[in-house]
Tab-separated table of C-alpha atoms in Angstrom:
chain	number	residue	atom	x	y	z
A	122	UNK	CA	119.389	106.024	85.957
A	123	UNK	CA	115.790	105.423	84.908
A	124	UNK	CA	113.570	108.455	84.269
A	125	UNK	CA	110.339	106.457	84.287
A	126	UNK	CA	107.686	107.442	86.842
A	127	UNK	CA	107.772	105.075	89.824
A	128	UNK	CA	104.081	104.261	89.490
A	129	UNK	CA	104.705	102.893	85.972
A	130	UNK	CA	106.989	100.063	87.172
A	131	UNK	CA	105.586	96.557	87.348
A	132	UNK	CA	106.434	94.435	90.433
A	133	UNK	CA	108.971	92.389	88.430
A	134	UNK	CA	110.868	95.368	86.963
A	135	UNK	CA	114.174	96.836	88.153
A	136	UNK	CA	114.640	100.514	89.037
A	137	UNK	CA	118.034	101.977	88.125
A	138	UNK	CA	119.491	104.513	90.581
A	139	UNK	CA	122.626	106.673	90.681
A	140	UNK	CA	126.125	105.430	91.661
A	141	UNK	CA	125.655	102.116	89.879
A	142	UNK	CA	122.887	101.017	92.259
A	143	UNK	CA	119.565	99.444	91.358
A	144	UNK	CA	116.486	98.157	93.150
A	145	UNK	CA	115.938	94.606	91.935
A	146	UNK	CA	112.665	92.728	92.532
A	147	UNK	CA	112.610	89.545	94.593
A	148	UNK	CA	110.390	87.504	96.876
A	149	UNK	CA	111.504	87.212	100.488
A	150	UNK	CA	109.884	84.901	103.036
A	151	UNK	CA	110.560	84.312	106.730
A	152	UNK	CA	110.810	80.675	107.790
A	153	UNK	CA	110.304	79.047	111.197
A	154	UNK	CA	110.947	75.329	111.723
A	155	UNK	CA	109.234	73.196	114.384
A	156	UNK	CA	109.391	69.518	115.290
A	157	UNK	CA	106.435	67.551	113.902
A	158	UNK	CA	106.941	64.339	115.893
A	159	UNK	CA	108.216	63.157	119.271
A	160	UNK	CA	111.727	62.491	118.020
A	161	UNK	CA	114.696	64.070	119.775
A	162	UNK	CA	117.090	63.569	116.872
A	163	UNK	CA	119.301	66.604	116.179
A	164	UNK	CA	118.286	69.124	113.522
A	165	UNK	CA	120.537	69.025	110.458
A	166	UNK	CA	120.536	72.408	108.706
A	167	UNK	CA	122.100	71.182	105.466
A	168	UNK	CA	119.711	68.231	105.071
A	169	UNK	CA	116.724	70.479	105.754
A	170	UNK	CA	117.882	72.994	103.135
A	171	UNK	CA	118.343	70.298	100.504
A	172	UNK	CA	114.956	68.795	101.292
A	173	UNK	CA	113.171	72.168	101.082
A	174	UNK	CA	114.938	73.154	97.838
A	175	UNK	CA	113.913	69.840	96.267
A	176	UNK	CA	110.329	70.285	97.488
A	177	UNK	CA	110.032	73.789	96.010
A	178	UNK	CA	111.448	72.625	92.688
A	179	UNK	CA	109.138	69.612	92.411
A	180	UNK	CA	105.994	71.383	93.700
A	181	UNK	CA	106.324	74.886	92.225
A	182	UNK	CA	108.911	74.395	89.434
A	183	UNK	CA	111.076	77.096	91.009
A	184	UNK	CA	114.834	76.573	91.282
A	185	UNK	CA	116.281	78.121	94.444
A	186	UNK	CA	120.106	78.334	94.655
A	187	UNK	CA	121.492	77.102	97.951
A	188	UNK	CA	122.805	80.580	98.855
A	189	UNK	CA	119.267	81.984	98.585
A	190	UNK	CA	117.990	79.761	101.388
A	191	UNK	CA	119.299	80.590	104.860
A	192	UNK	CA	118.538	78.239	107.763
A	193	UNK	CA	119.999	78.589	111.253
A	194	UNK	CA	119.150	76.457	114.238
A	195	UNK	CA	118.772	78.048	117.634
A	196	UNK	CA	121.774	77.680	119.913
A	197	UNK	CA	119.759	76.748	123.012
A	198	UNK	CA	117.914	73.745	121.555
A	199	UNK	CA	118.567	71.646	124.666
A	200	UNK	CA	116.707	74.238	126.751
A	201	UNK	CA	113.725	74.658	124.436
A	202	UNK	CA	110.327	73.078	124.903
A	203	UNK	CA	109.049	70.670	122.268
A	204	UNK	CA	106.489	73.178	120.931
A	205	UNK	CA	109.141	75.877	120.459
A	206	UNK	CA	110.919	76.331	117.099
A	207	UNK	CA	114.235	74.636	116.438
A	208	UNK	CA	115.388	76.891	113.602
A	209	UNK	CA	114.541	79.954	111.581
A	210	UNK	CA	115.623	81.349	108.252
A	211	UNK	CA	114.918	83.287	105.085
A	212	UNK	CA	114.020	82.215	101.581
A	213	UNK	CA	114.720	84.413	98.565
A	214	UNK	CA	113.408	84.001	95.037
A	215	UNK	CA	115.463	86.347	92.856
A	216	UNK	CA	114.787	84.940	89.407
A	217	UNK	CA	111.209	86.049	88.762
A	218	UNK	CA	111.249	85.483	85.013
A	219	UNK	CA	108.645	82.743	85.331
A	220	UNK	CA	106.136	85.330	86.587
A	221	UNK	CA	105.882	86.842	83.113
A	222	UNK	CA	103.389	84.077	82.338
A	223	UNK	CA	101.479	84.759	85.570
A	224	UNK	CA	101.311	88.530	85.163
A	225	UNK	CA	101.280	88.594	81.376
A	226	UNK	CA	104.187	89.768	79.234
A	227	UNK	CA	102.068	92.485	77.633
A	228	UNK	CA	100.291	93.607	80.806
A	229	UNK	CA	100.599	97.407	80.806
A	230	UNK	CA	98.115	98.016	83.630
A	231	UNK	CA	100.444	98.312	86.657
A	232	UNK	CA	97.600	98.033	89.154
A	233	UNK	CA	96.423	94.790	87.541
A	234	UNK	CA	100.005	93.482	87.401
A	235	UNK	CA	100.439	94.259	91.118
A	236	UNK	CA	97.232	92.396	91.906
A	237	UNK	CA	98.297	89.311	89.939
A	238	UNK	CA	101.716	89.317	91.604
A	239	UNK	CA	100.237	89.575	95.109
A	240	UNK	CA	97.776	86.788	94.335
A	241	UNK	CA	100.622	84.543	93.197
A	242	UNK	CA	102.736	85.353	96.286
A	243	UNK	CA	99.774	84.746	98.587
A	244	UNK	CA	99.178	81.344	97.012
A	245	UNK	CA	102.879	80.461	97.177
A	246	UNK	CA	102.985	81.282	100.894
A	247	UNK	CA	99.756	79.427	101.673
A	248	UNK	CA	100.915	76.287	99.858
A	249	UNK	CA	104.352	76.358	101.495
A	250	UNK	CA	103.164	77.203	104.993
A	251	UNK	CA	102.545	74.163	107.187
A	252	UNK	CA	104.326	71.554	105.066
A	253	UNK	CA	106.156	68.707	106.822
A	254	UNK	CA	109.547	67.491	105.672
A	255	UNK	CA	110.825	64.032	106.584
A	256	UNK	CA	114.572	63.958	107.237
A	257	UNK	CA	115.513	60.281	107.498
A	258	UNK	CA	112.556	59.455	109.707
A	259	UNK	CA	112.458	62.747	111.643
A	260	UNK	CA	109.635	65.136	110.726
A	261	UNK	CA	109.816	68.912	110.822
A	262	UNK	CA	107.044	71.436	110.155
A	263	UNK	CA	107.610	74.716	108.320
A	264	UNK	CA	105.847	78.004	109.020
A	265	UNK	CA	106.137	80.705	106.347
A	266	UNK	CA	105.333	84.427	106.467
A	267	UNK	CA	105.883	87.572	104.397
A	268	UNK	CA	108.098	90.134	106.235
A	269	UNK	CA	106.347	93.262	107.479
A	270	UNK	CA	108.749	95.389	105.412
A	271	UNK	CA	107.564	93.628	102.233
A	272	UNK	CA	103.871	94.072	102.986
A	273	UNK	CA	103.030	97.437	101.411
A	274	UNK	CA	99.275	96.906	101.661
A	275	UNK	CA	99.628	96.069	105.365
A	276	UNK	CA	101.580	99.269	106.033
A	277	UNK	CA	99.064	101.302	104.048
A	278	UNK	CA	96.208	99.875	106.118
A	279	UNK	CA	98.142	100.670	109.289
A	280	UNK	CA	98.632	104.369	108.553
A	281	UNK	CA	95.052	104.727	107.330
A	282	UNK	CA	93.794	103.339	110.649
A	283	UNK	CA	96.115	105.610	112.638
A	284	UNK	CA	94.905	108.655	110.719
A	285	UNK	CA	91.278	107.604	111.160
A	286	UNK	CA	91.467	106.978	114.907
A	287	UNK	CA	94.267	109.361	115.863
A	288	UNK	CA	97.701	108.683	117.268
A	289	UNK	CA	100.844	110.449	118.412
A	290	UNK	CA	102.001	112.857	115.737
A	291	UNK	CA	98.816	112.544	113.664
A	292	UNK	CA	95.506	114.344	113.771
A	293	UNK	CA	92.180	112.970	112.617
A	294	UNK	CA	92.371	114.628	109.251
A	295	UNK	CA	92.641	113.305	105.731
A	296	UNK	CA	95.226	116.021	105.096
A	297	UNK	CA	97.640	114.506	107.638
A	298	UNK	CA	99.212	111.860	105.420
A	299	UNK	CA	102.572	110.163	106.168
A	300	UNK	CA	105.538	111.412	104.173
A	301	UNK	CA	108.611	109.811	105.790
A	302	UNK	CA	110.327	106.476	105.095
A	303	UNK	CA	112.842	104.682	107.347
A	304	UNK	CA	115.439	102.370	105.760
A	305	UNK	CA	117.690	100.105	107.837
A	306	UNK	CA	120.462	97.734	106.846
A	307	UNK	CA	121.855	99.715	103.910
A	308	UNK	CA	125.589	99.111	103.209
A	309	UNK	CA	127.439	102.221	104.394
A	310	UNK	CA	130.141	101.970	101.722
A	311	UNK	CA	127.532	102.152	98.924
A	312	UNK	CA	126.477	105.574	100.234
A	313	UNK	CA	129.997	106.823	100.960
A	314	UNK	CA	132.227	109.140	98.937
A	315	UNK	CA	134.683	106.939	97.026
A	316	UNK	CA	138.297	107.217	98.213
A	317	UNK	CA	137.227	109.697	100.903
A	318	UNK	CA	135.525	107.714	103.646
A	319	UNK	CA	133.757	104.417	104.314
A	320	UNK	CA	131.050	106.237	106.268
A	321	UNK	CA	127.779	107.193	104.545
A	322	UNK	CA	127.826	110.626	102.932
A	323	UNK	CA	124.903	113.020	103.045
A	324	UNK	CA	125.673	114.250	99.516
A	325	UNK	CA	125.867	110.768	97.999
A	326	UNK	CA	122.777	109.608	99.872
A	327	UNK	CA	120.799	112.632	98.689
A	328	UNK	CA	121.820	111.991	95.070
A	329	UNK	CA	120.737	108.335	95.248
A	330	UNK	CA	117.513	108.754	97.200
A	331	UNK	CA	116.316	111.775	95.217
A	332	UNK	CA	115.526	109.373	92.363
A	333	UNK	CA	112.541	108.271	94.466
A	334	UNK	CA	110.998	111.737	94.771
A	335	UNK	CA	111.525	115.318	95.925
A	336	UNK	CA	113.156	115.338	99.364
A	337	UNK	CA	112.206	117.696	102.186
A	338	UNK	CA	114.451	116.297	104.940
A	339	UNK	CA	117.150	113.635	105.022
A	340	UNK	CA	118.977	111.893	107.849
A	341	UNK	CA	121.721	109.288	107.530
A	342	UNK	CA	123.813	107.653	110.254
A	343	UNK	CA	125.506	104.379	111.160
A	344	UNK	CA	123.049	101.648	112.063
A	345	UNK	CA	124.087	98.766	114.320
A	346	UNK	CA	120.578	97.705	115.301
A	347	UNK	CA	119.272	94.213	114.622
A	348	UNK	CA	116.266	93.792	112.341
A	349	UNK	CA	113.310	91.545	113.069
A	350	UNK	CA	114.695	88.715	110.938
A	351	UNK	CA	118.442	89.281	111.388
A	352	UNK	CA	120.871	87.389	113.564
A	353	UNK	CA	123.179	89.128	115.986
A	354	UNK	CA	126.287	87.655	114.347
A	355	UNK	CA	125.237	89.291	111.050
A	356	UNK	CA	125.677	92.764	112.527
A	357	UNK	CA	129.164	94.284	112.279
A	358	UNK	CA	129.642	97.798	113.631
A	359	UNK	CA	129.922	100.492	110.973
A	360	UNK	CA	128.975	98.336	107.979
A	361	UNK	CA	125.351	99.432	107.742
A	362	UNK	CA	123.530	102.734	107.837
A	363	UNK	CA	120.051	103.990	108.598
A	364	UNK	CA	118.379	106.434	106.237
A	365	UNK	CA	115.323	108.516	107.129
A	366	UNK	CA	113.880	110.467	104.221
A	367	UNK	CA	110.956	112.868	104.293
A	368	UNK	CA	109.371	113.670	100.943
A	369	UNK	CA	107.725	116.932	99.959
A	370	UNK	CA	104.549	115.192	98.835
A	371	UNK	CA	102.598	112.209	100.127
A	372	UNK	CA	102.393	110.865	96.566
A	373	UNK	CA	106.198	110.682	96.313
A	374	UNK	CA	106.286	108.921	99.699
A	375	UNK	CA	103.581	106.485	98.557
A	376	UNK	CA	105.267	105.587	95.262
A	377	UNK	CA	108.724	105.295	96.858
A	378	UNK	CA	107.549	103.008	99.669
A	379	UNK	CA	105.725	100.785	97.200
A	380	UNK	CA	108.862	100.448	95.053
A	381	UNK	CA	111.120	99.769	98.054
A	382	UNK	CA	108.859	96.963	99.312
A	383	UNK	CA	109.735	93.633	97.694
A	384	UNK	CA	113.115	94.709	96.310
A	385	UNK	CA	116.792	94.479	97.219
A	386	UNK	CA	119.561	97.001	96.571
A	387	UNK	CA	122.262	95.781	94.206
A	388	UNK	CA	125.588	97.306	93.174
A	389	UNK	CA	126.676	97.182	89.540
A	390	UNK	CA	129.446	94.646	89.041
A	391	UNK	CA	128.739	92.935	92.348
A	392	UNK	CA	126.709	89.840	93.168
A	393	UNK	CA	126.041	91.178	96.649
A	394	UNK	CA	122.524	92.356	97.454
A	395	UNK	CA	121.367	94.460	100.394
A	396	UNK	CA	118.152	93.062	101.855
A	397	UNK	CA	117.228	96.144	103.840
A	398	UNK	CA	114.233	96.720	106.119
A	399	UNK	CA	111.828	99.493	105.117
A	400	UNK	CA	108.883	101.020	106.933
A	401	UNK	CA	107.063	104.317	107.283
A	402	UNK	CA	107.830	106.707	110.122
A	403	UNK	CA	105.181	106.332	112.845
A	404	UNK	CA	107.045	108.347	115.500
A	405	UNK	CA	107.442	111.710	113.786
A	406	UNK	CA	111.252	111.604	113.491
A	407	UNK	CA	111.622	115.079	111.995
A	408	UNK	CA	108.679	116.464	113.982
A	409	UNK	CA	110.499	115.502	117.190
A	410	UNK	CA	113.665	117.159	115.902
A	411	UNK	CA	111.815	120.421	115.242
A	412	UNK	CA	110.142	120.205	118.653
A	413	UNK	CA	113.557	119.889	120.353
A	414	UNK	CA	114.822	122.948	118.470
A	415	UNK	CA	111.800	124.994	119.573
A	416	UNK	CA	112.314	123.904	123.189
A	417	UNK	CA	115.951	124.995	123.076
A	418	UNK	CA	114.941	128.406	121.686
A	419	UNK	CA	112.682	128.975	124.707
A	420	UNK	CA	115.399	128.040	127.217
A	421	UNK	CA	117.327	130.774	129.118
A	422	UNK	CA	120.677	131.726	127.589
A	423	UNK	CA	122.738	129.815	130.200
A	424	UNK	CA	120.634	126.693	129.969
A	425	UNK	CA	120.756	126.917	126.222
A	426	UNK	CA	124.563	127.115	126.246
A	427	UNK	CA	124.788	124.079	128.523
A	428	UNK	CA	122.371	122.071	126.416
A	429	UNK	CA	124.070	123.089	123.167
A	430	UNK	CA	127.422	122.037	124.610
A	431	UNK	CA	126.057	118.620	125.481
A	432	UNK	CA	124.354	118.419	122.138
A	433	UNK	CA	127.613	119.061	120.273
A	434	UNK	CA	129.367	116.370	122.276
A	435	UNK	CA	126.790	113.637	121.933
A	436	UNK	CA	124.776	114.248	118.782
A	437	UNK	CA	125.644	112.195	115.746
A	438	UNK	CA	122.538	113.084	113.797
A	439	UNK	CA	122.903	114.631	110.360
A	440	UNK	CA	119.840	116.295	108.913
A	441	UNK	CA	119.456	117.726	105.469
A	442	UNK	CA	116.549	119.927	104.457
A	443	UNK	CA	115.482	120.420	100.872
A	444	UNK	CA	116.304	124.112	101.184
A	445	UNK	CA	119.860	123.322	102.328
A	446	UNK	CA	120.059	120.725	99.572
A	447	UNK	CA	119.255	123.317	96.923
A	448	UNK	CA	121.973	125.619	98.255
A	449	UNK	CA	124.639	122.907	98.221
A	450	UNK	CA	123.566	121.215	95.038
A	451	UNK	CA	122.796	124.463	93.194
A	452	UNK	CA	119.512	122.907	92.012
């Protein structure tokens, strides 16, 4: 595991975690494909992929393996209007070695390196967005966008505006800074206790996530929700988990979110990568939990017993405070 401060990592560097896991840098883009002519010829996913891979290689000198470009046509194409998209997908650029020339191999100023990286990504997106590909006489137009979960600056602007103008869970005060991160789409087995269970473990999760900063609260549970850019057939019950982590300091939250944006989780000895979704908690996840506890304390004894009974039957939420963590981990 790396002991380097998070704010010293350049955007193309890998962060080593516990349990053989690492956060590896990559570029991820969301793709939407539209018809660019009046043709009604069917959309061929394989031909489109080959055409786009060839275009990227000839225009940007970037080689994209076929498995790093995912294109899926919509099932209801015969019901869609001409101006509606025919397919969507995701493009990954994992080999970022060529960016050493863009950023500078000896660039030690992380802030400057971040700026150069974002400028390159912005230019890559702008040059790729709107291109037309001709597939044997049939033209298709490509729209390209950076996922919200990869846009750290966009999320930062969002919470700054919420703090400035006020919103649920936040007061108009510079002291009220966000401190909680929400991660979805993490492989449950990577956070499970080996040979004990395939379900995510609170102890293992705490050990892994604590590399990102000092934890105040932690929640982990199975996650069968569908992300903004995921397909329903990609979701298999029990395979993924959702992690909500609240840090003790805003600075730890800030550095952790920045590192998590633009990276994938990889397991040592495996070629599989977890392309999770990450965002900051806008809804006050742990604040709501504390509010519910206070409400139950004020309830009459009978009502409290009834509510606690229902709570025990239906609650699947596991929460872990830093104080409890110290007791169990003997830190």
